[in-house]
mmCIF file of C-alpha atoms and ligand atoms in Angstrom:
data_model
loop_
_atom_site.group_PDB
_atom_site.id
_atom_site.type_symbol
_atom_site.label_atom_id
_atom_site.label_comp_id
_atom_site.label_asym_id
_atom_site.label_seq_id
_atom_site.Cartn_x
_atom_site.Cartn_y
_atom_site.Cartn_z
ATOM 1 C CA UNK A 1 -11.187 15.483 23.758
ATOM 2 C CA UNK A 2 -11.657 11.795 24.053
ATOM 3 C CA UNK A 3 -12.603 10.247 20.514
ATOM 4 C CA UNK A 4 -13.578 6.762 19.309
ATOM 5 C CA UNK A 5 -12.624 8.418 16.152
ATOM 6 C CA UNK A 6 -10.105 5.643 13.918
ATOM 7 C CA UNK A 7 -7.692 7.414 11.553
ATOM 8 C CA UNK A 8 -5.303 6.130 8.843
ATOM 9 C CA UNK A 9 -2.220 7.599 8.364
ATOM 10 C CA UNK A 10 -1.899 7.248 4.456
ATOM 11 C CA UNK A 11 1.420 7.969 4.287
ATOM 12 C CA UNK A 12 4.270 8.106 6.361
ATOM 13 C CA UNK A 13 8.180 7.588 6.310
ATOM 14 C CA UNK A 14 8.585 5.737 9.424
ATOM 15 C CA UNK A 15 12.362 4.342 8.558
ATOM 16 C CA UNK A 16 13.108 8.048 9.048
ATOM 17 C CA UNK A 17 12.224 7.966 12.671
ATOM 18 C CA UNK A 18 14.369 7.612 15.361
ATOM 19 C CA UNK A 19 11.698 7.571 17.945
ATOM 20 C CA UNK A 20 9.928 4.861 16.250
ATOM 21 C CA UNK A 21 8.490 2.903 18.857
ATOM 22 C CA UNK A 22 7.630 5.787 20.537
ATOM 23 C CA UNK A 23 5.853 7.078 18.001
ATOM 24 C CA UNK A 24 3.873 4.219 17.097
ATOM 25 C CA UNK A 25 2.426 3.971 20.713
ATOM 26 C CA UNK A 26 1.406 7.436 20.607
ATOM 27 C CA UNK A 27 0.099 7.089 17.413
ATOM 28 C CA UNK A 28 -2.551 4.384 18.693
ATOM 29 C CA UNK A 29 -3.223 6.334 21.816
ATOM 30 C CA UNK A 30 -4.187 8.987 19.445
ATOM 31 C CA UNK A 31 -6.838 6.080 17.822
ATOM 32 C CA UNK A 32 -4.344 5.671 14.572
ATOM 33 C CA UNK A 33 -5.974 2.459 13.476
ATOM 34 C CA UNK A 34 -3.118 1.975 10.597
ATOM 35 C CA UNK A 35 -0.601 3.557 8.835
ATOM 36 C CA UNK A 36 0.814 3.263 5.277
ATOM 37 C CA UNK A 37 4.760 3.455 5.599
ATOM 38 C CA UNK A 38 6.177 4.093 2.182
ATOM 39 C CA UNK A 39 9.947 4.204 0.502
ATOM 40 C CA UNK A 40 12.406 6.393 -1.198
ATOM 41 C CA UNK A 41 14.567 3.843 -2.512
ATOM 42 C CA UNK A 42 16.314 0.331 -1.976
ATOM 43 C CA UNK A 43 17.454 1.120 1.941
ATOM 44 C CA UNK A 44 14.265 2.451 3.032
ATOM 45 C CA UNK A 45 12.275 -0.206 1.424
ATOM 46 C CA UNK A 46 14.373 -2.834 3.055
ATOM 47 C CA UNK A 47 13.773 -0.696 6.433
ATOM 48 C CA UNK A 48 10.412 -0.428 5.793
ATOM 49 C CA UNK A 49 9.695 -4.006 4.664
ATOM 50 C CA UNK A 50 11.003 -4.738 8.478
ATOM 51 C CA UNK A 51 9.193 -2.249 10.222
ATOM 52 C CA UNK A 52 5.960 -4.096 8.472
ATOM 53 C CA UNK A 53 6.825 -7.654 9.633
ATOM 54 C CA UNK A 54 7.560 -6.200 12.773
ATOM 55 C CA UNK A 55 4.010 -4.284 13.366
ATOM 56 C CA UNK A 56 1.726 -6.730 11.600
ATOM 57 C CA UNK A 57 -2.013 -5.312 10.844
ATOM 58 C CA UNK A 58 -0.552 -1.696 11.487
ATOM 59 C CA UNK A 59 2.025 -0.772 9.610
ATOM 60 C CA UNK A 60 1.844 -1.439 5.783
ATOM 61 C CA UNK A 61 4.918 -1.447 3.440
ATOM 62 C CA UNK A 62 4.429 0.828 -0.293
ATOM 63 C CA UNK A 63 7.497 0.267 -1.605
ATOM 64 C CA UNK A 64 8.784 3.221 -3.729
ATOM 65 C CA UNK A 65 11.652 5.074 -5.366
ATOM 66 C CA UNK A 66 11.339 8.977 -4.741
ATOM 67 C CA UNK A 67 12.361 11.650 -7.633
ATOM 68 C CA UNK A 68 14.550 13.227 -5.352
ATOM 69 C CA UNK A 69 16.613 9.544 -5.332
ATOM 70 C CA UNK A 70 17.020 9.064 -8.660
ATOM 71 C CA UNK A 71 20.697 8.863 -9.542
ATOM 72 C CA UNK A 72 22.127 7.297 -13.078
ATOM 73 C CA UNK A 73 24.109 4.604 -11.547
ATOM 74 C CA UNK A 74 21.342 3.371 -8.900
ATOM 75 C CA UNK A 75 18.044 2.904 -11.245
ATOM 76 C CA UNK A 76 18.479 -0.692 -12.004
ATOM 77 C CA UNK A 77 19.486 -1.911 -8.401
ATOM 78 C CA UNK A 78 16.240 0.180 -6.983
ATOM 79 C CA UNK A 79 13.818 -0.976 -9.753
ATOM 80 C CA UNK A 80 15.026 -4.738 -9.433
ATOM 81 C CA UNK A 81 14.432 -4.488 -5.950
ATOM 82 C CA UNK A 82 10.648 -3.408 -6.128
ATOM 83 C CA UNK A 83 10.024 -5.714 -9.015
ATOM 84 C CA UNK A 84 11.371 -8.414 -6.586
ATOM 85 C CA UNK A 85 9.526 -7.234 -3.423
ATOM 86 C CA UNK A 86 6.349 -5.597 -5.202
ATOM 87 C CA UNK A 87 3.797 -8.217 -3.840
ATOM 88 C CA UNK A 88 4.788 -7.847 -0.673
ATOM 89 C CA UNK A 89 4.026 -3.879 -0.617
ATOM 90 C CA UNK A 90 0.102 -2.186 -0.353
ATOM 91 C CA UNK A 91 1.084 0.248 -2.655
ATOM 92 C CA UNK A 92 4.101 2.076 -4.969
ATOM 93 C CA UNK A 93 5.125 4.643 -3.266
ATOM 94 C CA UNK A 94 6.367 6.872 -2.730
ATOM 95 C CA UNK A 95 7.004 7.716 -6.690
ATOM 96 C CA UNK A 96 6.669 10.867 -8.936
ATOM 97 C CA UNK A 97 8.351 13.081 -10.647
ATOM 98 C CA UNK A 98 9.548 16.469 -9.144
ATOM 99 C CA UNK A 99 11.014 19.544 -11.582
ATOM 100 C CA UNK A 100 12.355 21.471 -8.944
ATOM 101 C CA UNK A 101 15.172 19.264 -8.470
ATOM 102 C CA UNK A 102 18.491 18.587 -10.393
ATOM 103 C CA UNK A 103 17.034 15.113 -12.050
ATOM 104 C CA UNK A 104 16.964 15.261 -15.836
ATOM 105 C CA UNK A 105 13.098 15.069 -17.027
ATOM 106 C CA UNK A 106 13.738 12.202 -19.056
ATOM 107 C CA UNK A 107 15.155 9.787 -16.726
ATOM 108 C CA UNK A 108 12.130 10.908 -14.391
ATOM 109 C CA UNK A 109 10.094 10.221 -16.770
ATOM 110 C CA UNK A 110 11.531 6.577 -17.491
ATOM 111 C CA UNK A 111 11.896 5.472 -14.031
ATOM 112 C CA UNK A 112 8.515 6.706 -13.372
ATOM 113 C CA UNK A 113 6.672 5.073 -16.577
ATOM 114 C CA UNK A 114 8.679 1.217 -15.237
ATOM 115 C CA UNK A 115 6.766 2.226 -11.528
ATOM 116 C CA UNK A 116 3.733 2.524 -13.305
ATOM 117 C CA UNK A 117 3.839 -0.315 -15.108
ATOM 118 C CA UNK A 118 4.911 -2.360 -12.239
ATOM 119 C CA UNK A 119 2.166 -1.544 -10.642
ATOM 120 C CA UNK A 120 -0.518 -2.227 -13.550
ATOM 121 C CA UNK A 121 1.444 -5.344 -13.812
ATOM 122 C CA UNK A 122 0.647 -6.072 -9.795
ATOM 123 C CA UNK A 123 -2.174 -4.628 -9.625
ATOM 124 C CA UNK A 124 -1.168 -2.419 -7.101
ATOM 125 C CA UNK A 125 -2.131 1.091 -6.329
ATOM 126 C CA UNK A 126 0.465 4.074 -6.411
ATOM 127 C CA UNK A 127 1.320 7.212 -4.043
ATOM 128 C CA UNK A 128 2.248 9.756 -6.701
ATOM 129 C CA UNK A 129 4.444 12.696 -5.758
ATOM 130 C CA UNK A 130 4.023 15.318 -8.583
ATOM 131 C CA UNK A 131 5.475 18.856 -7.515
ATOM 132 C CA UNK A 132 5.786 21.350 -9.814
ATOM 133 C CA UNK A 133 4.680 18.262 -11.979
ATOM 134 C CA UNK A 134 1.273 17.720 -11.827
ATOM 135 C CA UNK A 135 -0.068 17.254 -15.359
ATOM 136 C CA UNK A 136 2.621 15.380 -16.658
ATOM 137 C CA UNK A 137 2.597 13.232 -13.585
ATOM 138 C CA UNK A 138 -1.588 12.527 -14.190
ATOM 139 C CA UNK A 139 -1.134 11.981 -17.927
ATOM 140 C CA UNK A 140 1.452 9.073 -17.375
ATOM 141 C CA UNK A 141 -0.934 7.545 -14.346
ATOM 142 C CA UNK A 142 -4.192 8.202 -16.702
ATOM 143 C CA UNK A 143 -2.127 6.470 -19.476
ATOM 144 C CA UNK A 144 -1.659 3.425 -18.374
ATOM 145 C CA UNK A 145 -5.318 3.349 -17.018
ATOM 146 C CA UNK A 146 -4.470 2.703 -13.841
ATOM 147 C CA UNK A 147 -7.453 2.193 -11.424
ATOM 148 C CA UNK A 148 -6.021 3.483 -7.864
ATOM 149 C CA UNK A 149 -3.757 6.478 -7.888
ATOM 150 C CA UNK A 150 -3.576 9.070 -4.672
ATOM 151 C CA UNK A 151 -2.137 12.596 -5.963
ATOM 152 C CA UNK A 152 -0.389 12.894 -2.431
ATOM 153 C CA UNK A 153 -0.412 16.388 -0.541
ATOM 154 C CA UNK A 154 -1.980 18.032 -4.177
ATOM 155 C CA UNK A 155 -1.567 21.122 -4.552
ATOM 156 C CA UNK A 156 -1.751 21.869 -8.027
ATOM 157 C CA UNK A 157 -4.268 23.661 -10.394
ATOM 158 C CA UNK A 158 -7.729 23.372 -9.974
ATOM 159 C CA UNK A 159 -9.267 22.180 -13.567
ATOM 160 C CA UNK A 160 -6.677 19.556 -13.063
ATOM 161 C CA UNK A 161 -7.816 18.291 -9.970
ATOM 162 C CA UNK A 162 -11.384 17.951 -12.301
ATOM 163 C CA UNK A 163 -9.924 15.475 -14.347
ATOM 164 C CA UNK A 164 -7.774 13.843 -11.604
ATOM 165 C CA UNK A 165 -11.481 13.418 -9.983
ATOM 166 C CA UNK A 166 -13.164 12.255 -13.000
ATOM 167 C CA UNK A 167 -10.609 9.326 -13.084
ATOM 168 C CA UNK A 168 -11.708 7.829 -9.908
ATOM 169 C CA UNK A 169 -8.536 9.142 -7.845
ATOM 170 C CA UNK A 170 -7.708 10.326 -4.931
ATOM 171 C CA UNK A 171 -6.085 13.333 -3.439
ATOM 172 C CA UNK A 172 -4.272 13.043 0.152
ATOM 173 C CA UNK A 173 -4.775 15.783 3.109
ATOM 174 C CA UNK A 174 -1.191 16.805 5.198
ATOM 175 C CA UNK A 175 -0.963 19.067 8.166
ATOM 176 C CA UNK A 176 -0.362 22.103 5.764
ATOM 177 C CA UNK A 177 -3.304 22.430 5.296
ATOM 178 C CA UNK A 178 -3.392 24.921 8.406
ATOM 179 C CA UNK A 179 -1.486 27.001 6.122
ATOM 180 C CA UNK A 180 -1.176 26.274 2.609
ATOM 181 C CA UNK A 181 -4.112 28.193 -0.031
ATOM 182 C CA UNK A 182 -3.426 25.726 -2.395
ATOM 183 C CA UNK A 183 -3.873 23.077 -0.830
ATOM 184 C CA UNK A 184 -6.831 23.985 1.109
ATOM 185 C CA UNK A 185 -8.445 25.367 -2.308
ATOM 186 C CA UNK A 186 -8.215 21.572 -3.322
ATOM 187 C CA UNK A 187 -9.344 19.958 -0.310
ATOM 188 C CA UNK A 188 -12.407 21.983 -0.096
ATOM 189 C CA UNK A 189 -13.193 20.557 -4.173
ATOM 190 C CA UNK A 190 -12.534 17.306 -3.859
ATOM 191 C CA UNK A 191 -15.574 15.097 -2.428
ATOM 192 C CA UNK A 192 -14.854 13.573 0.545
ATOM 193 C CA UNK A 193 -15.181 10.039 -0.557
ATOM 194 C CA UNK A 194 -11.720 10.857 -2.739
ATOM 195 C CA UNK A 195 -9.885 12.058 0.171
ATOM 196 C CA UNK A 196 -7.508 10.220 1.820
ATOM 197 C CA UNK A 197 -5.486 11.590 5.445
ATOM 198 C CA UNK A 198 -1.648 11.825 5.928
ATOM 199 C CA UNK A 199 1.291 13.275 7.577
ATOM 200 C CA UNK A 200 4.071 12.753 5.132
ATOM 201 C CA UNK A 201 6.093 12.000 8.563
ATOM 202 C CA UNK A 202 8.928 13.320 9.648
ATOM 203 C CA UNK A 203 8.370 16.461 7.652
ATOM 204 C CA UNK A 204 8.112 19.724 9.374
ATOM 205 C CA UNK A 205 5.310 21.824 9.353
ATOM 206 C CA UNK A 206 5.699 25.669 10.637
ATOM 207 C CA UNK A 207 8.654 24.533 12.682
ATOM 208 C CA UNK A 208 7.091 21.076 14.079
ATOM 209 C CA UNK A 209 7.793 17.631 12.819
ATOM 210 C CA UNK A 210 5.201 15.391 12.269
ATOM 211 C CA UNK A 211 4.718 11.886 13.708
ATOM 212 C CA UNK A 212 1.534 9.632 12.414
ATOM 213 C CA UNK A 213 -0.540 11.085 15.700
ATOM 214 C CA UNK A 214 -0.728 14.271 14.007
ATOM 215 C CA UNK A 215 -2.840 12.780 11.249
ATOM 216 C CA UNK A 216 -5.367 14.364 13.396
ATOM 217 C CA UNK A 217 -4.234 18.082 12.750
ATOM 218 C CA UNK A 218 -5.271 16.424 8.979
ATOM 219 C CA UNK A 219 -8.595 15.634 10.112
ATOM 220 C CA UNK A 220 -9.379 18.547 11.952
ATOM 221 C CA UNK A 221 -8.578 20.765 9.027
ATOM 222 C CA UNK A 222 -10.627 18.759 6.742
ATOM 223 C CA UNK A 223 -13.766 18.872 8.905
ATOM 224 C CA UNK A 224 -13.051 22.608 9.557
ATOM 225 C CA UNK A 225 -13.338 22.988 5.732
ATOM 226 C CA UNK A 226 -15.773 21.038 5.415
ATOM 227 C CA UNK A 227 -18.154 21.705 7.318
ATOM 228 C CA UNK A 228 -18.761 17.987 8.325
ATOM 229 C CA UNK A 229 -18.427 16.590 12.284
ATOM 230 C CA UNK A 230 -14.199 14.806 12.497
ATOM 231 C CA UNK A 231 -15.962 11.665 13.157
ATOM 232 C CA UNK A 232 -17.907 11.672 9.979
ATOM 233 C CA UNK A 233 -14.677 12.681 8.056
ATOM 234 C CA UNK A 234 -12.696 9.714 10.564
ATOM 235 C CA UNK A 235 -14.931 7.372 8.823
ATOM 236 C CA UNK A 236 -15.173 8.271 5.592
ATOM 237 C CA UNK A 237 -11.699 8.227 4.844
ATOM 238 C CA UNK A 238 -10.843 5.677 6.933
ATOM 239 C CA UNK A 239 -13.139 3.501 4.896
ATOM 240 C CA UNK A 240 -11.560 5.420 1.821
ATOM 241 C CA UNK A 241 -8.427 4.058 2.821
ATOM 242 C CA UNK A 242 -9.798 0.645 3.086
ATOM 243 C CA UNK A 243 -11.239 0.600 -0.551
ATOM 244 C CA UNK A 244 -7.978 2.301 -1.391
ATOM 245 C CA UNK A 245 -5.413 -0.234 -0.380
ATOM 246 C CA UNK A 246 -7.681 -2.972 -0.166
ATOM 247 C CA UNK A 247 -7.038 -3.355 3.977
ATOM 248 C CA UNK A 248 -9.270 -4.522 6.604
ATOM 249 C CA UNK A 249 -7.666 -2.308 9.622
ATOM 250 C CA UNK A 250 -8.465 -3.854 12.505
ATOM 251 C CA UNK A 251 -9.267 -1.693 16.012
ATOM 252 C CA UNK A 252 -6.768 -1.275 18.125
ATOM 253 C CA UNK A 253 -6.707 -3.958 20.803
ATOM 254 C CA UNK A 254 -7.016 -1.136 23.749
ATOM 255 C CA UNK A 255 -9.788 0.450 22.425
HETATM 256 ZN ZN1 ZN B 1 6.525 11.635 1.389
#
């Protein structure tokens, strides 16, 4: 089906791509109007930093530092690096905590709190990865009254997702949600005007790996749950997006 349908992918790690180029194309044949490329730590912000200057007005740099990067030794080089670059990123992000991995709490917790307040400080919003982490994760954004915060890909307990609301935040819809109860459960709570659409790029879902086109597997699955026509849900978060990152995406040339 043909669509004049524009979609934002929200978050995607394009440095991990090999098929970049590629991928872009298809992405804007597919109506992808812009996509929000965030980092894990110093070597994928660099990347992604260049994959920004290279596709002005489509790709947009978060810079970030991922839980699942977090190593003693590394902490000052990859938060002197964002405090250097923040201004030039959309966002912080991708950034979280995460207790199923090895990472003590604490330093979690630390390198998480200096995100936070680099972005209060910048006045930037933040892409919050919070699995198995999700109220400690909301207390530290809520804290620091932070006024843009996207709970990416939540999945996490329903009277939290209340309060998450009640802030003003956002909550970001993947490709799982063609399988995932969780997720789904949350999606179908949250108003659309606090949802955001993503791939999380190049992860795999049921066995396929996702490029930026697929935010439309996103889309569908929201309108499906919905109830609401994809092009009403294509704007709505596409203009969610806007607000969110403060972007004006343009249309793509071809369309
Ligand atoms: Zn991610």
């Amino acid at each position: 089906m043909v669509t004049e349908e524009h979609l934002i992918d929200a978050h995607a790690h394009l440095d991990e791509l090999a098929d970049l180029t590629e991928s872009l194309q298809e992405a804007k044949a597919a109506c992808v109007r812009g996509i929000i490329a965030v980092g894990m730590d110093v070597e994928s912000n660099r990347k992604i930093l260049q994959i920004a200057e290279s596709n002005p007005g489509y790709v947009y740099p978060a810079l970030g530092y991922h839980p699942w990067e977090i190593e003693d030794k590394e902490v000052d080089a990859n938060l002197s690096f964002i405090q250097s670059h923040v201004k030039e990123g959309v966002a912080l992000g991708e950034i979280g905590l995460d207790y199923k991995i090895k990472v003590k709490k604490e330093l979690q917790w630390r390198v998480f709190g200096e995100l936070l307040d680099m972005a209060l400080e910048s006045d930037r919003p933040v892409i919050v990865h919070s699995r198995f982490s999700h109220r400690r994760a909301f207390e530290m954004v809520k804290e620091r009254k932070l006024k843009r915060a996207v709970f990416h890909w939540y999945s996490g307990p329903v009277d939290l997702l209340g309060k998450i609301l009640s802030m003003g935040y956002f909550i970001s819809a993947t490709p799982a949600l063609v399988y995932s109860p969780p997720h789904r459960e949350a999606i179908q709570r949250a108003p659309i005007e606090r949802i955001l659409l993503e791939t999380d790029t190049p992860v795999s879902y049921e066995g396929s790996e996702a490029r930026p086109k697929d935010v439309r597997v996103s889309l569908e699955e929201v309108a499906k749950l919905k109830r609401l026509e994809p092009s009403l849900v294509a704007m709505q978060t596409t203009a969610n997006a806007s607000e969110f990152f403060q972007i004006r995406f343009r249309k793509n040339s071809f369309h």
